[in-house]
Short mmCIF file of C-alpha atoms in Angstrom, two decimals:
data_model
loop_
_atom_site.label_atom_id
_atom_site.label_comp_id
_atom_site.label_asym_id
_atom_site.label_seq_id
_atom_site.Cartn_x
_atom_site.Cartn_y
_atom_site.Cartn_z
CA MET A 642 -36.78 -48.23 66.65
CA THR A 643 -35.44 -47.50 63.19
CA ARG A 644 -31.83 -47.75 62.25
CA ILE A 645 -29.71 -44.63 62.04
CA ALA A 646 -28.25 -45.62 58.73
CA SER A 647 -25.29 -43.38 58.16
CA PRO A 648 -22.77 -41.91 60.60
CA ARG A 649 -21.83 -38.31 60.26
CA PRO A 650 -18.28 -37.33 59.22
CA TRP A 651 -15.47 -37.26 61.78
CA ALA A 652 -13.59 -34.56 59.91
CA LYS A 653 -12.86 -32.35 62.90
CA LEU A 654 -11.16 -35.24 64.70
CA LEU A 655 -9.38 -37.06 61.87
CA PHE A 656 -6.09 -35.27 62.37
CA THR A 657 -6.21 -36.07 66.08
CA VAL A 658 -7.08 -39.72 65.57
CA ALA A 659 -4.35 -40.04 62.95
CA ALA A 660 -1.81 -38.61 65.35
CA LEU A 661 -2.93 -40.93 68.12
CA GLY A 662 -2.86 -43.90 65.79
CA ALA A 663 0.78 -43.23 65.01
CA LEU A 664 1.77 -43.91 68.61
CA ILE A 665 2.41 -47.60 69.19
CA PHE A 666 1.78 -48.56 72.77
CA ALA A 667 2.28 -51.78 74.67
CA VAL A 668 -0.94 -53.66 75.26
CA ALA A 669 -2.20 -56.53 77.31
CA CYS A 670 -0.78 -59.23 75.05
CA GLY A 671 2.44 -58.74 73.16
CA GLY A 672 3.66 -60.44 69.99
CA SER A 673 4.78 -64.01 69.54
CA ASP A 674 6.78 -65.84 66.91
CA ASP A 675 3.74 -66.94 64.95
CA LYS A 676 2.24 -63.44 64.72
CA PRO A 677 2.31 -61.76 61.29
CA SER A 678 5.31 -59.56 60.66
CA SER A 679 3.08 -56.49 60.26
CA SER A 680 2.59 -56.39 64.04
CA SER A 681 6.09 -57.35 65.11
CA SER A 682 7.16 -53.76 65.75
CA SER A 683 4.56 -53.33 68.48
CA SER A 684 5.54 -56.55 70.23
CA SER A 685 9.14 -55.46 70.63
CA SER A 686 8.10 -52.46 72.74
CA SER A 687 5.58 -54.30 74.93
CA SER A 688 5.91 -53.52 78.61
CA SER A 689 2.54 -54.60 79.98
CA GLY A 690 3.69 -58.12 80.84
CA SER A 691 0.25 -59.57 80.16
CA GLY A 692 1.41 -62.42 77.94
CA ASN A 693 1.65 -63.30 74.25
CA THR A 694 -0.96 -63.67 71.55
CA THR A 695 -0.99 -65.62 68.35
CA ALA A 696 -2.54 -64.49 65.09
CA SER A 697 -5.55 -66.69 65.81
CA GLY A 698 -6.32 -64.70 68.95
CA ASN A 699 -5.36 -67.32 71.56
CA ASP A 700 -3.82 -65.55 74.54
CA LYS A 701 -1.10 -67.24 76.61
CA GLY A 702 -1.29 -64.56 79.32
CA LEU A 703 -4.21 -63.46 81.45
CA ILE A 704 -5.82 -60.24 82.64
CA ASN A 705 -7.43 -60.89 86.03
CA GLY A 706 -7.69 -64.57 85.16
CA TYR A 707 -9.04 -64.26 81.61
CA PRO A 708 -7.34 -63.93 78.21
CA ALA A 709 -7.37 -60.53 76.55
CA CYS A 710 -7.93 -62.18 73.16
CA ALA A 711 -10.96 -64.43 72.97
CA PRO A 712 -10.37 -68.12 72.16
CA GLY A 713 -12.73 -68.83 69.26
CA GLY A 714 -13.75 -65.19 68.98
CA ALA A 715 -14.66 -63.33 65.81
CA SER A 716 -12.11 -61.24 63.93
CA GLY A 717 -14.36 -58.19 63.65
CA LEU A 718 -16.96 -56.20 65.59
CA THR A 719 -19.22 -53.25 64.83
CA GLY A 720 -20.36 -50.67 67.34
CA ALA A 721 -22.07 -47.30 67.25
CA GLY A 722 -23.06 -44.51 69.58
CA ALA A 723 -21.56 -41.92 71.88
CA THR A 724 -19.23 -39.25 70.54
CA PHE A 725 -18.21 -38.39 74.13
CA PRO A 726 -15.63 -41.25 74.41
CA PHE A 727 -14.71 -41.39 70.72
CA PRO A 728 -11.06 -40.24 71.09
CA LEU A 729 -10.45 -42.93 73.72
CA TYR A 730 -12.37 -45.65 71.86
CA SER A 731 -10.40 -44.91 68.70
CA LYS A 732 -7.14 -45.50 70.55
CA TRP A 733 -8.44 -48.65 72.20
CA ASN A 734 -9.69 -50.10 68.93
CA ASP A 735 -6.32 -49.56 67.27
CA GLN A 736 -4.46 -51.13 70.19
CA TYR A 737 -6.81 -54.08 70.48
CA ASP A 738 -6.52 -54.81 66.77
CA GLN A 739 -2.72 -54.81 67.08
CA ALA A 740 -2.90 -57.19 70.03
CA CYS A 741 -5.70 -59.56 69.10
CA LYS A 742 -6.32 -59.11 65.36
CA VAL A 743 -9.90 -57.98 65.94
CA LYS A 744 -10.96 -55.04 63.79
CA ILE A 745 -13.56 -52.87 65.48
CA ASN A 746 -15.62 -50.51 63.35
CA TYR A 747 -17.06 -47.94 65.77
CA GLN A 748 -19.38 -45.28 64.35
CA SER A 749 -19.42 -42.07 66.40
CA ILE A 750 -23.03 -41.08 65.73
CA GLY A 751 -24.31 -40.03 69.15
CA SER A 752 -25.81 -41.98 72.02
CA GLY A 753 -29.32 -41.82 70.58
CA GLY A 754 -28.11 -43.51 67.41
CA GLY A 755 -26.21 -46.10 69.42
CA ILE A 756 -29.31 -46.98 71.43
CA ALA A 757 -31.36 -47.22 68.22
CA GLN A 758 -28.84 -49.46 66.46
CA ILE A 759 -28.31 -51.92 69.32
CA THR A 760 -32.10 -52.14 69.69
CA ALA A 761 -32.41 -52.81 65.95
CA LYS A 762 -29.52 -55.34 66.33
CA THR A 763 -27.68 -53.82 63.38
CA VAL A 764 -24.47 -53.50 65.45
CA ASP A 765 -22.74 -55.83 67.90
CA TYR A 766 -22.77 -53.24 70.67
CA GLY A 767 -24.07 -49.77 71.35
CA ALA A 768 -22.49 -46.96 73.34
CA SER A 769 -24.16 -44.24 75.38
CA ASP A 770 -23.37 -41.56 77.93
CA GLY A 771 -26.96 -41.72 79.16
CA THR A 772 -28.82 -44.63 80.68
CA LEU A 773 -31.73 -46.05 78.72
CA THR A 774 -35.16 -44.72 79.60
CA ASP A 775 -37.82 -47.21 80.70
CA ALA A 776 -39.29 -47.11 77.19
CA GLN A 777 -35.91 -47.59 75.52
CA GLU A 778 -35.05 -50.47 77.83
CA ALA A 779 -38.40 -52.14 77.19
CA ALA A 780 -37.79 -51.88 73.42
CA ALA A 781 -34.28 -53.31 73.77
CA VAL A 782 -35.50 -56.19 75.94
CA ALA A 783 -38.24 -56.97 73.43
CA ALA A 784 -35.63 -57.05 70.66
CA GLY A 785 -32.92 -59.13 72.33
CA GLY A 786 -33.55 -59.74 76.02
CA LYS A 787 -31.80 -58.21 79.00
CA ILE A 788 -29.34 -55.47 78.09
CA LEU A 789 -26.31 -54.41 80.14
CA HIS A 790 -24.81 -50.98 80.88
CA VAL A 791 -21.09 -51.71 81.23
CA PRO A 792 -19.11 -48.61 82.30
CA MET A 793 -15.95 -47.95 80.30
CA THR A 794 -14.68 -44.65 81.69
CA SER A 795 -15.92 -41.29 82.96
CA GLY A 796 -15.45 -37.78 81.67
CA ALA A 797 -16.16 -34.10 82.20
CA GLU A 798 -18.23 -31.84 79.99
CA ALA A 799 -16.70 -28.41 79.53
CA VAL A 800 -18.95 -25.37 79.15
CA VAL A 801 -17.12 -23.57 76.34
CA TYR A 802 -17.44 -20.03 75.06
CA ASN A 803 -16.20 -17.66 72.37
CA LEU A 804 -15.46 -14.28 73.93
CA PRO A 805 -12.28 -12.73 72.49
CA GLY A 806 -10.05 -11.34 75.21
CA ILE A 807 -11.49 -13.51 78.00
CA ALA A 808 -9.07 -16.36 78.54
CA THR A 809 -10.01 -19.93 79.38
CA GLY A 810 -10.93 -20.44 83.02
CA THR A 811 -11.51 -16.71 83.56
CA LEU A 812 -15.27 -16.67 83.12
CA LYS A 813 -17.32 -18.02 86.04
CA LEU A 814 -20.85 -19.41 86.02
CA ASP A 815 -23.05 -21.26 88.45
CA GLY A 816 -25.72 -23.84 87.68
CA PRO A 817 -28.82 -21.62 87.91
CA THR A 818 -27.23 -18.96 85.68
CA LEU A 819 -26.20 -21.56 83.11
CA ALA A 820 -29.74 -22.93 83.12
CA ASP A 821 -31.15 -19.42 82.62
CA ILE A 822 -28.88 -18.98 79.58
CA TYR A 823 -30.18 -22.23 78.05
CA LEU A 824 -33.76 -21.33 78.96
CA GLY A 825 -33.37 -18.04 77.09
CA ASN A 826 -33.92 -16.00 80.25
CA ILE A 827 -30.42 -14.48 80.01
CA LYS A 828 -29.68 -13.10 76.55
CA LYS A 829 -26.64 -10.80 76.93
CA TRP A 830 -23.14 -11.48 78.23
CA ASP A 831 -23.25 -8.38 80.42
CA ASP A 832 -26.45 -9.51 82.16
CA ALA A 833 -26.46 -8.60 85.86
CA LYS A 834 -26.44 -12.25 86.98
CA ILE A 835 -23.31 -13.02 84.96
CA LYS A 836 -21.61 -9.80 86.08
CA ALA A 837 -22.27 -10.64 89.72
CA LEU A 838 -20.22 -13.83 89.32
CA ASN A 839 -17.40 -12.14 87.40
CA SER A 840 -16.12 -9.14 89.31
CA GLY A 841 -13.21 -7.56 87.47
CA VAL A 842 -14.00 -9.24 84.13
CA SER A 843 -14.95 -6.90 81.28
CA LEU A 844 -18.03 -8.56 79.80
CA PRO A 845 -19.17 -7.36 76.36
CA SER A 846 -22.72 -6.21 75.70
CA VAL A 847 -23.29 -8.80 72.98
CA ASP A 848 -25.94 -11.43 72.43
CA ILE A 849 -25.33 -14.93 73.78
CA ALA A 850 -25.45 -17.46 70.95
CA VAL A 851 -26.51 -20.77 72.50
CA ALA A 852 -25.10 -23.94 70.91
CA ARG A 853 -26.48 -27.38 71.71
CA ARG A 854 -26.71 -30.83 70.18
CA SER A 855 -29.06 -31.52 67.31
CA ASP A 856 -28.76 -35.32 67.52
CA GLY A 857 -29.73 -37.76 70.25
CA SER A 858 -26.83 -37.45 72.64
CA GLY A 859 -25.53 -38.86 75.91
CA THR A 860 -23.58 -35.64 76.29
CA THR A 861 -26.96 -33.88 76.26
CA PHE A 862 -28.29 -36.44 78.74
CA ILE A 863 -25.52 -35.56 81.23
CA PHE A 864 -25.80 -31.82 80.61
CA THR A 865 -29.59 -31.67 80.94
CA ASN A 866 -29.52 -33.97 83.95
CA TYR A 867 -27.23 -31.44 85.64
CA LEU A 868 -29.47 -28.51 84.68
CA SER A 869 -32.48 -30.39 86.05
CA LYS A 870 -30.74 -30.76 89.40
CA VAL A 871 -29.77 -27.08 89.73
CA SER A 872 -32.83 -25.39 88.20
CA PRO A 873 -36.45 -26.19 89.14
CA GLU A 874 -37.60 -24.25 86.07
CA TRP A 875 -35.43 -26.36 83.77
CA SER A 876 -36.60 -29.55 85.46
CA THR A 877 -40.24 -28.59 85.02
CA LYS A 878 -40.11 -27.12 81.51
CA VAL A 879 -37.45 -29.23 79.79
CA GLY A 880 -36.19 -32.13 81.91
CA PHE A 881 -33.38 -34.45 80.87
CA ALA A 882 -32.92 -37.02 78.13
CA THR A 883 -30.67 -37.77 75.17
CA SER A 884 -32.96 -35.45 73.17
CA VAL A 885 -35.02 -32.58 74.61
CA ASN A 886 -37.15 -29.74 73.30
CA TRP A 887 -34.61 -26.95 73.52
CA PRO A 888 -36.03 -23.52 74.40
CA VAL A 889 -33.28 -21.73 72.42
CA GLY A 890 -30.11 -22.37 70.49
CA VAL A 891 -28.46 -23.59 67.30
CA GLY A 892 -27.81 -27.32 66.95
CA GLY A 893 -24.59 -29.07 66.02
CA GLN A 894 -24.04 -32.73 65.14
CA GLY A 895 -21.97 -34.46 67.79
CA ASN A 896 -19.46 -32.99 70.21
CA GLU A 897 -17.39 -31.85 67.25
CA GLY A 898 -20.41 -30.13 65.72
CA VAL A 899 -21.13 -28.11 68.86
CA ALA A 900 -17.43 -27.27 69.20
CA GLY A 901 -17.49 -26.04 65.60
CA VAL A 902 -20.53 -23.81 66.18
CA VAL A 903 -18.89 -22.21 69.23
CA LYS A 904 -15.52 -21.76 67.51
CA GLN A 905 -17.11 -20.04 64.50
CA THR A 906 -19.60 -17.84 66.39
CA PRO A 907 -18.47 -14.85 68.48
CA GLY A 908 -20.53 -14.67 71.67
CA ALA A 909 -21.35 -18.39 71.58
CA ILE A 910 -21.63 -20.81 74.49
CA GLY A 911 -21.85 -24.60 74.30
CA TYR A 912 -21.11 -27.87 76.08
CA VAL A 913 -18.66 -30.51 74.85
CA GLU A 914 -16.64 -33.37 76.27
CA LEU A 915 -13.35 -32.05 77.65
CA ALA A 916 -11.16 -33.74 75.02
CA TYR A 917 -13.01 -31.86 72.26
CA ALA A 918 -12.55 -28.55 74.07
CA LYS A 919 -8.82 -29.16 74.34
CA GLN A 920 -8.44 -30.37 70.77
CA THR A 921 -10.20 -27.33 69.35
CA GLY A 922 -8.56 -24.81 71.69
CA LEU A 923 -11.86 -23.50 73.05
CA ALA A 924 -12.02 -21.54 76.31
CA TRP A 925 -14.07 -23.03 79.14
CA VAL A 926 -15.74 -21.64 82.24
CA GLN A 927 -15.10 -22.23 85.91
CA LEU A 928 -18.31 -23.76 87.21
CA LYS A 929 -19.55 -23.49 90.79
CA ASN A 930 -20.04 -26.95 92.26
CA LYS A 931 -22.51 -28.09 94.89
CA ALA A 932 -20.00 -27.40 97.68
CA GLY A 933 -19.75 -23.76 96.51
CA ASN A 934 -16.30 -24.00 94.90
CA PHE A 935 -15.49 -22.77 91.39
CA VAL A 936 -13.77 -25.61 89.54
CA GLN A 937 -12.50 -26.20 86.03
CA PRO A 938 -13.16 -29.41 84.04
CA THR A 939 -10.32 -31.83 84.82
CA VAL A 940 -9.69 -35.56 85.16
CA GLU A 941 -9.21 -34.98 88.89
CA GLY A 942 -12.59 -33.26 89.15
CA THR A 943 -14.25 -36.10 87.27
CA THR A 944 -12.60 -38.69 89.50
CA ALA A 945 -13.71 -36.78 92.61
CA ALA A 946 -17.32 -36.85 91.40
CA ALA A 947 -17.26 -40.67 91.57
CA GLU A 948 -15.63 -40.88 95.02
CA ASN A 949 -17.46 -41.77 98.24
CA VAL A 950 -20.60 -42.89 96.43
CA THR A 951 -22.44 -46.22 96.54
CA LEU A 952 -22.47 -47.67 93.04
CA PRO A 953 -25.38 -49.97 92.14
CA ASP A 954 -24.71 -53.41 90.71
CA ASP A 955 -26.25 -52.44 87.37
CA MET A 956 -23.91 -49.38 87.25
CA LYS A 957 -26.68 -47.07 86.03
CA TYR A 958 -25.45 -44.20 88.19
CA LEU A 959 -25.34 -40.48 87.34
CA LEU A 960 -22.38 -38.46 88.63
CA THR A 961 -23.76 -34.94 88.04
CA ASP A 962 -23.83 -32.31 90.80
CA SER A 963 -21.68 -34.35 93.18
CA PRO A 964 -21.39 -32.99 96.75
CA ASN A 965 -17.64 -33.68 96.81
CA ALA A 966 -15.81 -30.38 97.41
CA LYS A 967 -13.36 -31.11 94.58
CA ALA A 968 -15.87 -32.53 92.10
CA TYR A 969 -16.52 -31.03 88.70
CA PRO A 970 -20.34 -30.92 88.54
CA ILE A 971 -20.97 -31.93 84.90
CA SER A 972 -19.32 -35.37 84.94
CA GLY A 973 -20.61 -38.77 83.97
CA PHE A 974 -19.90 -42.38 83.11
CA THR A 975 -20.09 -43.65 79.55
CA TRP A 976 -21.33 -47.18 78.94
CA VAL A 977 -21.16 -49.96 76.37
CA LEU A 978 -24.61 -51.46 75.79
CA ALA A 979 -24.53 -55.22 75.23
CA TYR A 980 -27.10 -57.99 75.36
CA VAL A 981 -26.73 -60.70 78.00
CA ASN A 982 -27.66 -63.36 75.46
CA GLN A 983 -25.40 -62.70 72.51
CA PRO A 984 -27.00 -63.58 69.14
CA ASP A 985 -23.64 -64.57 67.59
CA ALA A 986 -21.41 -66.66 69.86
CA ALA A 987 -18.12 -65.83 68.10
CA LYS A 988 -18.83 -62.11 68.15
CA GLY A 989 -20.07 -62.31 71.72
CA LYS A 990 -16.79 -63.88 72.82
CA ALA A 991 -14.79 -61.19 71.02
CA LEU A 992 -16.95 -58.43 72.53
CA ALA A 993 -16.67 -59.78 76.08
CA SER A 994 -12.90 -60.08 75.81
CA TYR A 995 -12.57 -56.61 74.29
CA MET A 996 -14.56 -55.06 77.12
CA TRP A 997 -12.55 -57.04 79.68
CA TRP A 998 -9.35 -55.69 78.13
CA ALA A 999 -10.78 -52.15 78.04
CA ILE A 1000 -11.75 -52.00 81.74
CA HIS A 1001 -8.27 -53.20 82.70
CA GLU A 1002 -5.45 -52.48 80.24
CA GLY A 1003 -7.42 -49.80 78.39
CA GLN A 1004 -7.70 -47.69 81.53
CA LYS A 1005 -3.99 -46.91 81.29
CA GLN A 1006 -4.74 -44.62 78.33
CA ALA A 1007 -7.67 -42.74 79.91
CA GLU A 1008 -5.94 -39.89 81.74
CA ALA A 1009 -3.74 -38.92 78.79
CA LEU A 1010 -6.92 -38.33 76.79
CA THR A 1011 -8.66 -36.48 79.69
CA TYR A 1012 -10.93 -39.33 80.80
CA GLY A 1013 -11.28 -40.64 84.34
CA PRO A 1014 -10.11 -44.24 84.91
CA LEU A 1015 -12.63 -46.55 86.56
CA SER A 1016 -12.29 -46.91 90.31
CA ALA A 1017 -11.58 -50.33 91.83
CA ASP A 1018 -15.24 -50.64 92.86
CA ALA A 1019 -16.52 -49.64 89.41
CA THR A 1020 -14.13 -52.12 87.78
CA LYS A 1021 -15.39 -54.98 89.96
CA LYS A 1022 -18.98 -54.20 89.09
CA ALA A 1023 -18.10 -53.91 85.38
CA GLU A 1024 -16.40 -57.32 85.60
CA ALA A 1025 -19.54 -58.85 87.10
CA LEU A 1026 -21.66 -57.42 84.28
CA ILE A 1027 -19.37 -58.78 81.55
CA MET A 1028 -19.43 -62.20 83.23
CA GLN A 1029 -23.22 -62.26 82.78
CA MET A 1030 -22.86 -62.36 78.99
CA GLN A 1031 -23.87 -65.71 77.46
CA CYS A 1032 -22.74 -67.20 74.15
CA GLY A 1033 -24.64 -70.28 73.03
CA GLY A 1034 -25.60 -71.19 76.58
CA SER A 1035 -22.09 -70.74 78.01
CA PRO A 1036 -20.29 -67.70 79.43
CA CYS A 1037 -18.84 -65.54 76.65
CA LEU A 1038 -15.77 -64.84 78.76
CA SER A 1039 -13.85 -68.10 79.02
CA LYS A 1040 -10.33 -69.27 79.84
#
């Protein structure tokens, strides 16, 4: 695969990231006397009790038996991929740098770009909201050997709309009707199928402007996977992947791009990760789940989608259209993609420790940013995956 050379701008999220960055939180390893003075303010407010770190990254405390900061690890990492978890990853990267002096440059370019870059080995890790296809996995294996899908968190995709006078959560849709909108079968907001689901709501007789992703996207993977489960026509004609041949619609780059199209276009409908919907103030629909209940996108609904399911050891599991009565139907995991055999031992150690910190201490920040924390079972399986990583013939995660 070829490298996606340049990430798109993050302009629509910069003010949010800046605001989040201003909040100094306690992290897994607090300050110590030999830490540079620039980080001393964060150590004074530490409440995690995970231990102390030195400027060299040696951790005196442990998280589930392993140091948060890698002994002998690199001082910098590069990653690229999913926009879906970008608000959470931004916060984590800032916190981890404060704790362990490891600067992480994560490029929010979409899952397709993340898969391409980890396959091209131009980044230390990729990130995706969709599992690799057989062809993508074969290409990755050919480039660097076995590749892991390590779950970091889960999230909900809100179906957002721009209909002045119809407040958020007022509009109701079900899966087949949503699929018909994206197939181009339903073109007006006052279509009989939409009206049947929205008794008492005054729907305008205006065209539906469909917004969708223009880049390779794990958000698209989750969304189209859901549509494939609820619509035989969608499954047959379009299917699901990080990129599909869209029957209709205007494309936007990233979650922020789709949010921008919807916000600027009266009559528009789109799909974005819940954090983006909240940050941009977009209205979202109540969506009918598999149990027949209309539910709004929430952390609780995302968490419910992952309950009472058997998770495979490789953690390549799709949460869409869950039968749980409380589940929000367009939910999914997001993964870090990392090679088992790390090409750079120092970076591999830093990456393993960062992921270990993220699936433990990092989970404390998930709900505040509308992501679902990993369950105990998912965490155990993520731990086992990280422990498979090898650096120069030895486990990357070491005590």
